[in-house]
C-alpha positions as protocol buffer text, in pm:
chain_id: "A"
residue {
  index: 1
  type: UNK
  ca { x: -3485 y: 949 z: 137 }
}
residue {
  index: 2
  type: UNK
  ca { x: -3117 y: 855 z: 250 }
}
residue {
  index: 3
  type: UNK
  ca { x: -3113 y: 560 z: 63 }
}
residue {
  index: 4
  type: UNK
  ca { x: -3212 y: 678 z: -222 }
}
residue {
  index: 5
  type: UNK
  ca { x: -2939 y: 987 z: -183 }
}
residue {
  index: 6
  type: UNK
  ca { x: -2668 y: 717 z: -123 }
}
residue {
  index: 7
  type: UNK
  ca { x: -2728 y: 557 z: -429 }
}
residue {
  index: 8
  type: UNK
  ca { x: -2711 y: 894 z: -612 }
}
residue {
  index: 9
  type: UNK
  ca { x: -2379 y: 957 z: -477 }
}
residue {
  index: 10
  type: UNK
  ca { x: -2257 y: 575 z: -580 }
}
residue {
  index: 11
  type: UNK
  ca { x: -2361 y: 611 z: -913 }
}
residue {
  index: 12
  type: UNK
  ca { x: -2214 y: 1011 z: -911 }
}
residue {
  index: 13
  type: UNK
  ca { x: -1877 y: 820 z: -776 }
}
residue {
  index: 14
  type: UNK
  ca { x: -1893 y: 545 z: -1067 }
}
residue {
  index: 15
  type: UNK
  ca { x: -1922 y: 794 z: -1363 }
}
residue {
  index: 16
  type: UNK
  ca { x: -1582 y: 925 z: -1366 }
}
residue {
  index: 17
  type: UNK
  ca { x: -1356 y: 1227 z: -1366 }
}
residue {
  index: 18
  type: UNK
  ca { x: -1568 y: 1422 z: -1088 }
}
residue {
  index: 19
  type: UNK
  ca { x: -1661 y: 1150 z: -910 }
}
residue {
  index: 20
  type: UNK
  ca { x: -1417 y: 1250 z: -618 }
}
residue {
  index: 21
  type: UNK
  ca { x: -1721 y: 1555 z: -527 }
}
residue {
  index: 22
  type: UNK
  ca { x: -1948 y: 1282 z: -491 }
}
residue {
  index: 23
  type: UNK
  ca { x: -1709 y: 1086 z: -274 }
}
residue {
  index: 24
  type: UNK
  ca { x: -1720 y: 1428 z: -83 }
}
residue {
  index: 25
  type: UNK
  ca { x: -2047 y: 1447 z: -44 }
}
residue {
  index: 26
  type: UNK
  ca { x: -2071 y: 1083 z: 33 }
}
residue {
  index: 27
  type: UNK
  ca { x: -1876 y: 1144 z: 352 }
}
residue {
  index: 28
  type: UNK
  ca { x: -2109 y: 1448 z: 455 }
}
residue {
  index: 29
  type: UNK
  ca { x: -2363 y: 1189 z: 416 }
}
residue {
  index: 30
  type: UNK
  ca { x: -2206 y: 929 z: 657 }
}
residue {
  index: 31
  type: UNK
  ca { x: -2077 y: 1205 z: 899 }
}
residue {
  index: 32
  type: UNK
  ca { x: -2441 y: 1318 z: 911 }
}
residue {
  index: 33
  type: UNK
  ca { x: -2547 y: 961 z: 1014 }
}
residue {
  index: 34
  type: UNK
  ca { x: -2271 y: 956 z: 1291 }
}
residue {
  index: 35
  type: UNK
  ca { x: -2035 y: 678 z: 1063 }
}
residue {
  index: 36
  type: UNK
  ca { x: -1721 y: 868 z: 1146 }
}
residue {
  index: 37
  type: UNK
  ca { x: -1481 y: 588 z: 974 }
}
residue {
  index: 38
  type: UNK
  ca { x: -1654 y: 540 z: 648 }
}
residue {
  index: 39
  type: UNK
  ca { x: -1712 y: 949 z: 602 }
}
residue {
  index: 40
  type: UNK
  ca { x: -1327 y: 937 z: 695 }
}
residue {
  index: 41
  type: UNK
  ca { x: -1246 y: 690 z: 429 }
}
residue {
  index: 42
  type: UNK
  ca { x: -1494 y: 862 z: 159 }
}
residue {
  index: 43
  type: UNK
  ca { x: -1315 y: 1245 z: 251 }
}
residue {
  index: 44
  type: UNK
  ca { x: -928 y: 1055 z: 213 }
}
residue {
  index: 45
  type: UNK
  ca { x: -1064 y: 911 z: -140 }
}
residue {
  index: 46
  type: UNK
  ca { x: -1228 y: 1240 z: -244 }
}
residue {
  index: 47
  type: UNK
  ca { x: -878 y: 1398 z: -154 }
}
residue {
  index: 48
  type: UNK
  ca { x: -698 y: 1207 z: -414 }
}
residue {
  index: 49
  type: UNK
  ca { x: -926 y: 1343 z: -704 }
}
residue {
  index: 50
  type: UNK
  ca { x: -941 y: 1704 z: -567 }
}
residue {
  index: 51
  type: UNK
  ca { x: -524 y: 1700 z: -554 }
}
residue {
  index: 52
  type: UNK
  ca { x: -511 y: 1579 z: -863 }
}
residue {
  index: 53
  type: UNK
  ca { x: -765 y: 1861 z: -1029 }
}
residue {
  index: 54
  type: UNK
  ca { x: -566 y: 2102 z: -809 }
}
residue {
  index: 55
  type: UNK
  ca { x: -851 y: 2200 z: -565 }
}
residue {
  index: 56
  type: UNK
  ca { x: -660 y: 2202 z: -242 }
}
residue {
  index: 57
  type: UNK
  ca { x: -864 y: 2436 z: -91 }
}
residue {
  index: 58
  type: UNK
  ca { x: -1185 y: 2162 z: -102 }
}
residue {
  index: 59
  type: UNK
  ca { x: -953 y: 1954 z: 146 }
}
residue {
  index: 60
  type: UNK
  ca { x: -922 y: 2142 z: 492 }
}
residue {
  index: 61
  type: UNK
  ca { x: -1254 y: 2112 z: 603 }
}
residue {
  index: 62
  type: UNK
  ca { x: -1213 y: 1755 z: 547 }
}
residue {
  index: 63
  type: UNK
  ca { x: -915 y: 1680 z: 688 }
}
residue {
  index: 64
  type: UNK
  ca { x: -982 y: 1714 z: 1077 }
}
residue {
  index: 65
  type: UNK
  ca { x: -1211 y: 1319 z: 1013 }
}
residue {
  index: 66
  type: UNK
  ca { x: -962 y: 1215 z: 819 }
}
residue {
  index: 67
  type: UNK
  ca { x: -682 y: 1262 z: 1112 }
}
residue {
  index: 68
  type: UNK
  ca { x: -909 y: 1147 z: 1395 }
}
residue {
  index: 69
  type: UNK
  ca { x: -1006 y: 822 z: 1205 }
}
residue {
  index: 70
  type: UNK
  ca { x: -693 y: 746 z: 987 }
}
residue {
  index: 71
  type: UNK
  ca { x: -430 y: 957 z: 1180 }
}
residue {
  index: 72
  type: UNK
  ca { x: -115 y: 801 z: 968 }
}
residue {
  index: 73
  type: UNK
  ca { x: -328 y: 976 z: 689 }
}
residue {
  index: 74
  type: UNK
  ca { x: -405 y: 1236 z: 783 }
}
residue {
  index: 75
  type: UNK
  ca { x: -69 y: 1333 z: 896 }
}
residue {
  index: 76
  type: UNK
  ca { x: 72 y: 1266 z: 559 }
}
residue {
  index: 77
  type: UNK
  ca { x: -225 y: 1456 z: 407 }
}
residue {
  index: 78
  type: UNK
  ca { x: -169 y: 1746 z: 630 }
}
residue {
  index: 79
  type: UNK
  ca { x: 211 y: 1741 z: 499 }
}
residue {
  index: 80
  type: UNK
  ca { x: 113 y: 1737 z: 172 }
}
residue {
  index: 81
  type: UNK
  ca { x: -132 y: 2016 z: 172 }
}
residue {
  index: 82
  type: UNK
  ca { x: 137 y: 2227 z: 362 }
}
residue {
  index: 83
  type: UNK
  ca { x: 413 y: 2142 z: 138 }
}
residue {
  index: 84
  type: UNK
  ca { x: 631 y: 2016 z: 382 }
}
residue {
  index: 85
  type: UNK
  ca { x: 871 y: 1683 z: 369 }
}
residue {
  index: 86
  type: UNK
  ca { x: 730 y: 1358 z: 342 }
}
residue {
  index: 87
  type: UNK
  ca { x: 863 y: 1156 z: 673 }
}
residue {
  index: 88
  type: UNK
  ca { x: 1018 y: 754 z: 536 }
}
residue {
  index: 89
  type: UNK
  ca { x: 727 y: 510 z: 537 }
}
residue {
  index: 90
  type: UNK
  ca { x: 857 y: 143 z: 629 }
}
């Protein structure tokens, strides 16, 4: 049941250190359902942990929703991941 798998994920979110691979799989769930800003959100979130435990690789295959939904994101994502200069933000 999806409900029931969302509410997994949630609590798999709320429990700590690897809660950024349920995030992940939190946006498969929403792309799945077609909710192309919240799995967009839930893959820029999940980034954050998986830079941070150094698992770069995790973050390509989400990174094309995360530059069609939040392309000011994704852009600095994609600058970050390629180790490229960070452009001024205002």
């Amino acid at each position: 049941d999806m409900n029931e798998m969302y509410f997994e994920l949630i609590r798999g979110i709320e429990k700590g250190p690897d809660g950024y691979m349920a995030l992940g799989e939190l946006g498969n769930l929403y792309m799945s359902r077609g909710r192309m800003p919240e799995a967009a959100l839930a893959y820029l979130k999940a980034s954050e942990g998986l830079r941070a435990a150094g698992h770069l690789e995790a973050i390509w295959p989400m990174l094309p929703v995360i530059e069609q939904q939040l392309p000011q994101q994704g852009y600095t994502l994609r600058r970050e991941l390629l180790g490229g200069p960070q452009p001024a933000t205002p």
